mmCIF file of C-alpha atoms in Angstrom:
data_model
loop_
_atom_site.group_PDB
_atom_site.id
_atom_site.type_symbol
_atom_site.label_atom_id
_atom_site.label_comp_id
_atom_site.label_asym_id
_atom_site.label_seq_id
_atom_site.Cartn_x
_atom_site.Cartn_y
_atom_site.Cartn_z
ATOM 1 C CA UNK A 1 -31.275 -1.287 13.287
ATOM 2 C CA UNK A 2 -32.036 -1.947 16.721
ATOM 3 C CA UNK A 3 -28.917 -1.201 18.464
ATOM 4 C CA UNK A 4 -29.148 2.240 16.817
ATOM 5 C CA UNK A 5 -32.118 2.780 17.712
ATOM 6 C CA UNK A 6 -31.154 1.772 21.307
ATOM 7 C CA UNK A 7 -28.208 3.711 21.178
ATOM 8 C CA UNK A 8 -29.751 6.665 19.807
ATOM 9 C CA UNK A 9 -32.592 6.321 22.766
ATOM 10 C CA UNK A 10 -29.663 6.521 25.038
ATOM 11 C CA UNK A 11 -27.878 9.319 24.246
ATOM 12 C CA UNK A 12 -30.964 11.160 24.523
ATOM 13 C CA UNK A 13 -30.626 10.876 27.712
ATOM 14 C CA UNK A 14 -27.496 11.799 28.996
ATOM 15 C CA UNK A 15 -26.675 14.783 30.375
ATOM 16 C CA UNK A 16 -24.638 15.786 27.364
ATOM 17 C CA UNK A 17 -27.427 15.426 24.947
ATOM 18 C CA UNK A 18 -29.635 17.713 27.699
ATOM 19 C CA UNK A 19 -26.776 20.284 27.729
ATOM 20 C CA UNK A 20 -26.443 20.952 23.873
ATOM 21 C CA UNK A 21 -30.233 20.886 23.760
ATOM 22 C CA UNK A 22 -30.185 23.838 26.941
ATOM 23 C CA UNK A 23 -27.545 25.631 25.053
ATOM 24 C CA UNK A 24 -28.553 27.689 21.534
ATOM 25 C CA UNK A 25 -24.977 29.035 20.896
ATOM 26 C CA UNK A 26 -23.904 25.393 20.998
ATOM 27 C CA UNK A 27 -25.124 23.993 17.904
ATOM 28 C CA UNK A 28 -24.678 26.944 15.431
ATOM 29 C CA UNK A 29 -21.103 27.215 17.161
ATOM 30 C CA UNK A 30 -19.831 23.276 16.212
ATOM 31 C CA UNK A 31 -21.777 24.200 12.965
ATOM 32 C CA UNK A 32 -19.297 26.802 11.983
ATOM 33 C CA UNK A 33 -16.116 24.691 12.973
ATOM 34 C CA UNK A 34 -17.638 22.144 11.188
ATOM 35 C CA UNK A 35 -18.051 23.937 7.914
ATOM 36 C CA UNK A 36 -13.939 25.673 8.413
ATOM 37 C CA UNK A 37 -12.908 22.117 9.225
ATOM 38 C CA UNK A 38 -14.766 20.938 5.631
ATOM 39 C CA UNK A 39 -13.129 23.322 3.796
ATOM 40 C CA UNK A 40 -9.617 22.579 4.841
ATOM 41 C CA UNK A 41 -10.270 19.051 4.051
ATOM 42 C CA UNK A 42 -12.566 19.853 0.864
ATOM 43 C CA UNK A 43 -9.730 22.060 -0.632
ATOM 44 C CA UNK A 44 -6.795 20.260 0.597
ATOM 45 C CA UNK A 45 -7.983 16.998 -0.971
ATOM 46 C CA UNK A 46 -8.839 19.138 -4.315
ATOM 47 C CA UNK A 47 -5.456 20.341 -4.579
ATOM 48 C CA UNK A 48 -3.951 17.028 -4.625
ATOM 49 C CA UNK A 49 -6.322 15.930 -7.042
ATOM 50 C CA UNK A 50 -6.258 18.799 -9.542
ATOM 51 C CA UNK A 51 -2.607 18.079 -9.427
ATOM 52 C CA UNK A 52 -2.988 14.731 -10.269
ATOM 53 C CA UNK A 53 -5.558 15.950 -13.252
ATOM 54 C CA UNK A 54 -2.258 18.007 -14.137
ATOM 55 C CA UNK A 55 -4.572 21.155 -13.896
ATOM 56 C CA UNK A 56 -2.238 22.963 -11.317
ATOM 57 C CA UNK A 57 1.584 22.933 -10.154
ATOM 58 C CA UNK A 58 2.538 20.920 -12.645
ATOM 59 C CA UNK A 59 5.869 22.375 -12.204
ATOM 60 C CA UNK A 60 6.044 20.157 -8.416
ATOM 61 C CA UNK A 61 5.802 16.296 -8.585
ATOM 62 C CA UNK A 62 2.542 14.535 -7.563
ATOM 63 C CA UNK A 63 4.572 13.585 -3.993
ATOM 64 C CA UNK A 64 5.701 17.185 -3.608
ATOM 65 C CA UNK A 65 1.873 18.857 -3.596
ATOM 66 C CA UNK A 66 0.519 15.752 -1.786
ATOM 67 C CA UNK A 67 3.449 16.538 0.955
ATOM 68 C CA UNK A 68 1.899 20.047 1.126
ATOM 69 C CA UNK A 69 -1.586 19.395 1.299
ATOM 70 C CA UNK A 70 -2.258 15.764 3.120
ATOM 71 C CA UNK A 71 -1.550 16.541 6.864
ATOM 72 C CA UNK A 72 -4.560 19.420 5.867
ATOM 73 C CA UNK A 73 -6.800 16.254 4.732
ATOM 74 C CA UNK A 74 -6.279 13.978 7.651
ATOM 75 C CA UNK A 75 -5.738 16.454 10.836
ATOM 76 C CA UNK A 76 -9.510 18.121 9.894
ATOM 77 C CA UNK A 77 -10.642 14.776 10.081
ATOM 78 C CA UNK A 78 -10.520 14.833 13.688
ATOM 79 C CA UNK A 79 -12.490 17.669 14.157
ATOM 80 C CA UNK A 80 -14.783 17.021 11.974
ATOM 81 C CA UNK A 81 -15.619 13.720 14.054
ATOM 82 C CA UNK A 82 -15.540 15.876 17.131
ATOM 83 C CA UNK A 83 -18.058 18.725 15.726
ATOM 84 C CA UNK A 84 -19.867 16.121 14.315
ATOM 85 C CA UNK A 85 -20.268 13.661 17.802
ATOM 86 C CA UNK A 86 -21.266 17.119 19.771
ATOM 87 C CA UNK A 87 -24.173 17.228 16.627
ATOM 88 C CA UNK A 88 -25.436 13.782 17.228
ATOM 89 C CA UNK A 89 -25.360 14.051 20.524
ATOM 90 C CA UNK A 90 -27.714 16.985 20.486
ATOM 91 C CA UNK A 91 -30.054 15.274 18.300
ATOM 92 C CA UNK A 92 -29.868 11.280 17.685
ATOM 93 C CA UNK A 93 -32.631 10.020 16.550
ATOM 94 C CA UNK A 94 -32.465 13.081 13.871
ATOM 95 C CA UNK A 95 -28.947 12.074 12.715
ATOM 96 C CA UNK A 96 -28.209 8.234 13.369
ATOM 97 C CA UNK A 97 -31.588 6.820 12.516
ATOM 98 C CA UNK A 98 -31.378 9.648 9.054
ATOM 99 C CA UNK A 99 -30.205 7.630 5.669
ATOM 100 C CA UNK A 100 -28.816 10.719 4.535
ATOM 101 C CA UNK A 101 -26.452 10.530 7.582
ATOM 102 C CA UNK A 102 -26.040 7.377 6.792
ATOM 103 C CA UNK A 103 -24.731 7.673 3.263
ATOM 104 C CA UNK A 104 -23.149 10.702 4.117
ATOM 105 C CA UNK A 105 -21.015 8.087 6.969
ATOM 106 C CA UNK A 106 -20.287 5.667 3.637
ATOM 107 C CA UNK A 107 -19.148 8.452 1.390
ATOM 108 C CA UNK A 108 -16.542 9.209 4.035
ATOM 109 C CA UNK A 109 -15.512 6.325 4.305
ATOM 110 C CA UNK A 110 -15.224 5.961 0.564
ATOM 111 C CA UNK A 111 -13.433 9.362 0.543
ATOM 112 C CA UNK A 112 -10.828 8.589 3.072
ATOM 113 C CA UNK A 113 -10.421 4.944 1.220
ATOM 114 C CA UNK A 114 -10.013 6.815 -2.455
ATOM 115 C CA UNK A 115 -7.391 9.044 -0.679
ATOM 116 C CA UNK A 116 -5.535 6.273 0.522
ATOM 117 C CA UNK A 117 -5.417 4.240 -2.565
ATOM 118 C CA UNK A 118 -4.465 7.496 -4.611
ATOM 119 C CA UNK A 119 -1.655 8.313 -2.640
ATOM 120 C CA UNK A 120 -0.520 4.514 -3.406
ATOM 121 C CA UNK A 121 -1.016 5.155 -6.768
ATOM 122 C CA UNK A 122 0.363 7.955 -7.491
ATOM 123 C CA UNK A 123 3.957 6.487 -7.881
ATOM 124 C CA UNK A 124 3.071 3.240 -9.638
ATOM 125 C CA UNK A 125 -0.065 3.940 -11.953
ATOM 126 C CA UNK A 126 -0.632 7.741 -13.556
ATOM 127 C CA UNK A 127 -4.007 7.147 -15.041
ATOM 128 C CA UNK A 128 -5.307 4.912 -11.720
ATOM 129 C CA UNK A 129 -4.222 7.942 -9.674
ATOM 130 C CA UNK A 130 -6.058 10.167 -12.146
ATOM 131 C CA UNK A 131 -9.295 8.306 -12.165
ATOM 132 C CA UNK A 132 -8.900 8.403 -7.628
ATOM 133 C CA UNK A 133 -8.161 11.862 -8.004
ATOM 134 C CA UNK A 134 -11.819 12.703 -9.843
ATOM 135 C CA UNK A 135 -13.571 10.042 -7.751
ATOM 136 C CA UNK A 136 -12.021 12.123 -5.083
ATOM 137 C CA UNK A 137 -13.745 15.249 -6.185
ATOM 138 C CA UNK A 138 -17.525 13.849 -6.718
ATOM 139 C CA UNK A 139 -17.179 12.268 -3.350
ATOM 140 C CA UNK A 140 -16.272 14.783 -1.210
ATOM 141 C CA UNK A 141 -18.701 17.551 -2.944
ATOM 142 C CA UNK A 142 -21.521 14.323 -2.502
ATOM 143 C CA UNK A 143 -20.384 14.541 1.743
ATOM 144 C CA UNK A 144 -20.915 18.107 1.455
ATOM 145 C CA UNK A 145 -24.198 18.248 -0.027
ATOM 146 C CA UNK A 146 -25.051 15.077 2.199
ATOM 147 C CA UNK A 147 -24.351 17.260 5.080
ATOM 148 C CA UNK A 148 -26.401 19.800 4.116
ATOM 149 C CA UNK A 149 -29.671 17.585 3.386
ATOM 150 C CA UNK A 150 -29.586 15.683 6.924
ATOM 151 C CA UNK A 151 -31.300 19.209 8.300
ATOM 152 C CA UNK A 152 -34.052 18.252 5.545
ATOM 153 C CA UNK A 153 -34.295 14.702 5.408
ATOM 154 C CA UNK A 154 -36.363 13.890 8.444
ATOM 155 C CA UNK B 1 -34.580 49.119 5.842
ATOM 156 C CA UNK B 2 -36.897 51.446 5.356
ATOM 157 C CA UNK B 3 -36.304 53.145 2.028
ATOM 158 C CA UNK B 4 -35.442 49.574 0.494
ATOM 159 C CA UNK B 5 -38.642 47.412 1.668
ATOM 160 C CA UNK B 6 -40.317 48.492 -1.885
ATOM 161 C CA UNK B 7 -37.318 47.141 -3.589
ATOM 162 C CA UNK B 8 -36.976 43.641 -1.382
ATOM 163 C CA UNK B 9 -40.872 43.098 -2.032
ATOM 164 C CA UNK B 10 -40.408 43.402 -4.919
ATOM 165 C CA UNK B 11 -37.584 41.073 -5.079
ATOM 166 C CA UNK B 12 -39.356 38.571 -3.423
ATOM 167 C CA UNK B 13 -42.128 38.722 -5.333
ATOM 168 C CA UNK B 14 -40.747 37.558 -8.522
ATOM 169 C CA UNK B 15 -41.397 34.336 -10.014
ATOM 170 C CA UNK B 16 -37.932 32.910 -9.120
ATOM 171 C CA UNK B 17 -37.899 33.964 -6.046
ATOM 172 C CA UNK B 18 -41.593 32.672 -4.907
ATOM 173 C CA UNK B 19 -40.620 29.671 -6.778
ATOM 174 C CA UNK B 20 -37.630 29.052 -4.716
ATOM 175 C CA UNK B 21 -39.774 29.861 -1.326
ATOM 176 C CA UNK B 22 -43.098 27.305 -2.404
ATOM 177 C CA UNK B 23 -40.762 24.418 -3.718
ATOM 178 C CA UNK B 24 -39.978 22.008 -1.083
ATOM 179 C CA UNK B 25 -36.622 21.045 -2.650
ATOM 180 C CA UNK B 26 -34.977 23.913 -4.797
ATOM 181 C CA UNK B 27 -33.762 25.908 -1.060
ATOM 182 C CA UNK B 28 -32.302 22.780 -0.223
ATOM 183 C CA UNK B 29 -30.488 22.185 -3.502
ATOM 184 C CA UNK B 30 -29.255 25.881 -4.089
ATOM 185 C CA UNK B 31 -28.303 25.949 0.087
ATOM 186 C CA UNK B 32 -26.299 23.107 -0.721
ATOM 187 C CA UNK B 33 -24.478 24.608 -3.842
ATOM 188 C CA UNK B 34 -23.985 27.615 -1.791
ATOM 189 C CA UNK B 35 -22.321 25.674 0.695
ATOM 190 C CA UNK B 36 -19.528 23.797 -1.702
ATOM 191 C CA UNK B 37 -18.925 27.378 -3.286
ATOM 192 C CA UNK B 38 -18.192 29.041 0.228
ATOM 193 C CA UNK B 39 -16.053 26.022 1.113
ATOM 194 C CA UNK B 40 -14.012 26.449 -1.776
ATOM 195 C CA UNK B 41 -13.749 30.195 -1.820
ATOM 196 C CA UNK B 42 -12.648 29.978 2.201
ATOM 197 C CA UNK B 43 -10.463 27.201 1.823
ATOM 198 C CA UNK B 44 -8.803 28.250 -1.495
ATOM 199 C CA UNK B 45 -7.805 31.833 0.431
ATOM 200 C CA UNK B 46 -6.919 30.319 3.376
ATOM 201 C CA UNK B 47 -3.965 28.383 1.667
ATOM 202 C CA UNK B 48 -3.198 32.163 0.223
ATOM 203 C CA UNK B 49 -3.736 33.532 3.818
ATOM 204 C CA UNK B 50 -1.586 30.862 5.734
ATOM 205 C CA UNK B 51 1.247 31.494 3.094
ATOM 206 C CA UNK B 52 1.096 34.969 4.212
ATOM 207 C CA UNK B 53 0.956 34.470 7.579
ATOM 208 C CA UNK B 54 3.845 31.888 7.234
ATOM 209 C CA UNK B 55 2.881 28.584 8.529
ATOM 210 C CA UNK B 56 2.286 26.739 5.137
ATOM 211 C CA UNK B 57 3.364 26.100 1.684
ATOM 212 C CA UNK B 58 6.396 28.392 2.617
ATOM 213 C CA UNK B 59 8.661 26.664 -0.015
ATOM 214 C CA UNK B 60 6.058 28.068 -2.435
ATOM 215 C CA UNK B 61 6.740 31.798 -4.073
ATOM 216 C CA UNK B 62 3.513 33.612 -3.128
ATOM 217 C CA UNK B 63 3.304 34.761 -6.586
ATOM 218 C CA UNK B 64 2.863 31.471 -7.881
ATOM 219 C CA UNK B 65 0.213 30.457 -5.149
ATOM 220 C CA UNK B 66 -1.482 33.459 -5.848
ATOM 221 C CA UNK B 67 -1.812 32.234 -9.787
ATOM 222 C CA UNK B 68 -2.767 28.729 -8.967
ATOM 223 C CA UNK B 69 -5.384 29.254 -6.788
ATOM 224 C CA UNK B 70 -6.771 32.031 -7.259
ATOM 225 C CA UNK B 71 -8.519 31.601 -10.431
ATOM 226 C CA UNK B 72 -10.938 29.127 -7.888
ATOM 227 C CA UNK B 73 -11.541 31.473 -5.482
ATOM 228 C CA UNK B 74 -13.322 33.454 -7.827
ATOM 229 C CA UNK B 75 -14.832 31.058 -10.139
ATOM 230 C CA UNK B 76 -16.308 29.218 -6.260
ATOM 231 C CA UNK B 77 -17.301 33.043 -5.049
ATOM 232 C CA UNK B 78 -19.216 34.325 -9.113
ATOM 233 C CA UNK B 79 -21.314 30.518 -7.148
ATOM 234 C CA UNK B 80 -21.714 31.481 -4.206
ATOM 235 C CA UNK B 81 -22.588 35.411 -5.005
ATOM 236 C CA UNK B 82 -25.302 33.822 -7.673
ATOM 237 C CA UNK B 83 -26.733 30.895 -5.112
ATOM 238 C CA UNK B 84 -26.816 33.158 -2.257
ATOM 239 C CA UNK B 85 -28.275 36.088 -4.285
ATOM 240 C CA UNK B 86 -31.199 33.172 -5.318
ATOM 241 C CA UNK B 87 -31.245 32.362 -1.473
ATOM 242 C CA UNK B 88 -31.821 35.920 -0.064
ATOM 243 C CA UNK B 89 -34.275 36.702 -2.907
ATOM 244 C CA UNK B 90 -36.161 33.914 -1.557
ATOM 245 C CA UNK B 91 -37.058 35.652 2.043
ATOM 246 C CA UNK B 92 -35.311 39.308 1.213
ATOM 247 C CA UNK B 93 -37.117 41.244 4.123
ATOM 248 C CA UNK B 94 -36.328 39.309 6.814
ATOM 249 C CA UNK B 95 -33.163 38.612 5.469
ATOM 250 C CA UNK B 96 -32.319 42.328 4.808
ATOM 251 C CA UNK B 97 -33.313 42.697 8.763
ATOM 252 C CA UNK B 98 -31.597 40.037 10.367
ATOM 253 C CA UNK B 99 -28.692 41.326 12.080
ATOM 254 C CA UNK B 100 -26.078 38.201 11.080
ATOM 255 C CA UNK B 101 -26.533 38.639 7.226
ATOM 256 C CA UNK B 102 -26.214 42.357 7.648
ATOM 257 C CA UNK B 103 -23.027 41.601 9.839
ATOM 258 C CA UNK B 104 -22.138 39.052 7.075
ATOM 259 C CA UNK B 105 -22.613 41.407 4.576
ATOM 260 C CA UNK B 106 -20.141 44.560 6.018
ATOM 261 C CA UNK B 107 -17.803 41.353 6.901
ATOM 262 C CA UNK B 108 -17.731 40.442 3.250
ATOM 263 C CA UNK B 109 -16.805 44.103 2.137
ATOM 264 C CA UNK B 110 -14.428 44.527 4.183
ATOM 265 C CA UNK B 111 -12.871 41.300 3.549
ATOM 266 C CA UNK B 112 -12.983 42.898 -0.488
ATOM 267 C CA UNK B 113 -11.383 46.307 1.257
ATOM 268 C CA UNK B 114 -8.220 44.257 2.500
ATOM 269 C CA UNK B 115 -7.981 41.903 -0.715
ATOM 270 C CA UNK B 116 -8.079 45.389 -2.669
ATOM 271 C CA UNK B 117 -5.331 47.003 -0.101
ATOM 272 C CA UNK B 118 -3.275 44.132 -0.741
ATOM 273 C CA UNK B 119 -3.639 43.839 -4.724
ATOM 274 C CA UNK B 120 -2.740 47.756 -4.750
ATOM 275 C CA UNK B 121 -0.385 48.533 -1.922
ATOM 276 C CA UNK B 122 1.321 45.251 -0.243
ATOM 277 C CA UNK B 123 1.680 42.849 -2.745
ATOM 278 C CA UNK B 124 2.651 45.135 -5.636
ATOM 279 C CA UNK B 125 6.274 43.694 -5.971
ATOM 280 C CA UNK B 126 4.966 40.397 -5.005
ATOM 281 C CA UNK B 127 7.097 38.966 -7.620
ATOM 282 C CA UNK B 128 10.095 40.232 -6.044
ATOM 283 C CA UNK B 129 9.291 37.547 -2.985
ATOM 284 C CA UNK B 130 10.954 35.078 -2.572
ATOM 285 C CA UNK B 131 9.819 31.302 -1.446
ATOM 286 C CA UNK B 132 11.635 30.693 1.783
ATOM 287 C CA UNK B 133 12.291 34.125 2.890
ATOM 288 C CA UNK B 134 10.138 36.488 5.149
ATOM 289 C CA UNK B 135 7.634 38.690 4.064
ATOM 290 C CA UNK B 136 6.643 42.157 5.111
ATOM 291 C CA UNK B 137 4.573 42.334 7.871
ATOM 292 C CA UNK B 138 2.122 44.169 6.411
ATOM 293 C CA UNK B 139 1.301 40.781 4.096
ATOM 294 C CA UNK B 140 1.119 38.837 7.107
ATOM 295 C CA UNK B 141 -0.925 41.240 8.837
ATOM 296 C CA UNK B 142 -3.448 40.874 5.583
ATOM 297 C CA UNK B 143 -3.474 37.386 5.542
ATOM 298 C CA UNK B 144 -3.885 37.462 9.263
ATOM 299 C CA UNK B 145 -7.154 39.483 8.798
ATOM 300 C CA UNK B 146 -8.194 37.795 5.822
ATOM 301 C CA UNK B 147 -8.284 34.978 8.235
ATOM 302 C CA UNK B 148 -10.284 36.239 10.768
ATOM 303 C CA UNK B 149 -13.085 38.170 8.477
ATOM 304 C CA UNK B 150 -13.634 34.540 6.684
ATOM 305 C CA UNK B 151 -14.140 33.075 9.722
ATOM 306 C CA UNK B 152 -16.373 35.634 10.928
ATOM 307 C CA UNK B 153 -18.166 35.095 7.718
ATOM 308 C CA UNK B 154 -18.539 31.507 7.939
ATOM 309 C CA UNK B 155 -20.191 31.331 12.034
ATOM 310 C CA UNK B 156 -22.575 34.909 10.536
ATOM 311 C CA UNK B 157 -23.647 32.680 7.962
ATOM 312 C CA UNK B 158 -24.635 29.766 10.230
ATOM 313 C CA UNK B 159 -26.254 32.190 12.831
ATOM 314 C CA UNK B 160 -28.087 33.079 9.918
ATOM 315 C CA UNK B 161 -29.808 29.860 9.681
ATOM 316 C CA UNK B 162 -30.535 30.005 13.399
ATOM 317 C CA UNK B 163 -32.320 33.119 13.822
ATOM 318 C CA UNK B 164 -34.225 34.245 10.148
ATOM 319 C CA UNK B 165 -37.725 34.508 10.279
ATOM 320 C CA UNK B 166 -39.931 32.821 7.757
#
């Protein structure tokens, strides 16, 4: 823990970190983005999975809804690190040094690694790709709630 | 809010409501509830919306998008109506007087006005369109400013959090 603690220290420091600290609108701003970004990737990633469930579109293959929706799960992504770096920069020691920031870093890991494997799946193994699908689901509703407790966990 | 304040007192004098104000964890919880229901109602419309608009699941009839996804928008917005209900009940005159939730409020009815408009008037031979082709401009126009008003609901709703009084 002591690099993050040294790095956190740090960015403290810089002149970013003093500018989204100067700035209210900042924070609330990147909050909102945040939040739209979540819900493309939230809902895009449910739609896959719900069709792999077999609960919606069944009339499209697996491939065809996955088309549709996974440029929405992975293109978010970006932003979401980008809303999310302007965050911790504002505050490090309140996001880095947080567990709940920390599992919330695992679970999206975990979530991106689930999507991958289900989209591998998908072709070879139905009832693999149905069990990645719900593991899918808890994991990115755990991110979301993860998010939410970081403001509380302190 | 003058002719209300009885009524929010009251409201926030109940036992759920004091319970949900005292209790370190239950805002918290319900917040984050609230949160995964508002994700899923704006992200469910916004496939509807960008269908509209045109720039995805075009090789999708709108009628059929409307079926599939619909039925989550509403089930995620009967959550978030209940959780955020429990939330405001929680602080209800300060909430009634902050200027976001009222702004949040009027940009949630008329977000209802231009789902009703389109129900009624646009999308009435919905059917009729096909996947592929164009559609009226007044449907992209509504999905257009379905759009928007989420959005607008979404950064009110953060502001919120930013500004209430406790």
């Amino acid at each position: 823990m002591h690099a993050l603690e040294r790095l956190s220290a740090w960015l403290d420091h810089t002149a970013l970190s003093q500018i989204v600290k100067d700035n209210d609108w900042i924070v609330p701003t990147v909050q909102t983005i945040h939040i739209l970004a979540i819900a493309v990737v939230f809902v895009s990633a449910l739609m896959i999975d719900l069709r792999s469930i077999g609960l919606i579109a069944t009339d499209q293959t697996v491939e065809r809804v996955s088309a549709r929706f996974l440029p929405f799960v992975w293109w978010p992504l970006v932003v979401l690190a980008a809303t999310g770096a302007v965050m911790i920069v504002g505050e490090p020691p309140r996001s880095l040094k947080n567990p709940v920031f920390q599992l919330k870093m695992v679970l999206v890991a975990a979530a991106v690694g689930v999507t991958f494997l289900h989209h591998l799946l998908a072709r070879a193994h139905a009832g693999a790709a149905r069990a990645a699908a719900i593991l899918s689901i808890l994991l990115w509703t755990g991110i979301i709630f993860a998010g939410r407790w970081i403001a509380y966990y302190a | 809010m003058m002719g209300l304040d009885p009524a929010l007192e009251w409201l926030q004098a109940t036992s759920i409501a004091t319970a949900i104000r005292e209790n370190e964890i239950l805002f918290p919880w319900i917040e984050s509830v609230h949160v995964l229901a508002l994700v899923m109602v704006v992200g469910t419309i916004s496939i509807v919306d960008l269908r509209l608009i045109g720039a995805a699941s075009r090789e999708r009839p709108v009628a059929r998008l409307l079926r599939e996804v619909l039925p989550y928008t509403w089930a995620a917005f009967a959550l978030a109506a209940v959780t955020g209900t429990l939330l405001f009940s929680s602080n209800a005159v300060n909430y009634a007087g902050n200027g976001y939730f009222r702004g949040k409020v009027v940009l949630l009815g008329v977000a209802g006005i231009n789902m009703a408009i389109f129900h009624l008037f646009i999308g009435r031979d919905v059917a009729r369109w096909s996947a592929g082709g164009g559609l009226p401009w007044a449907a992209r126009a509504a999905g257009a400013v379905s759009l928007c008003l989420w959005i607008a609901v979404v950064a009110c709703g953060r502001w919120i959090g930013f500004t209430i009084q406790h």
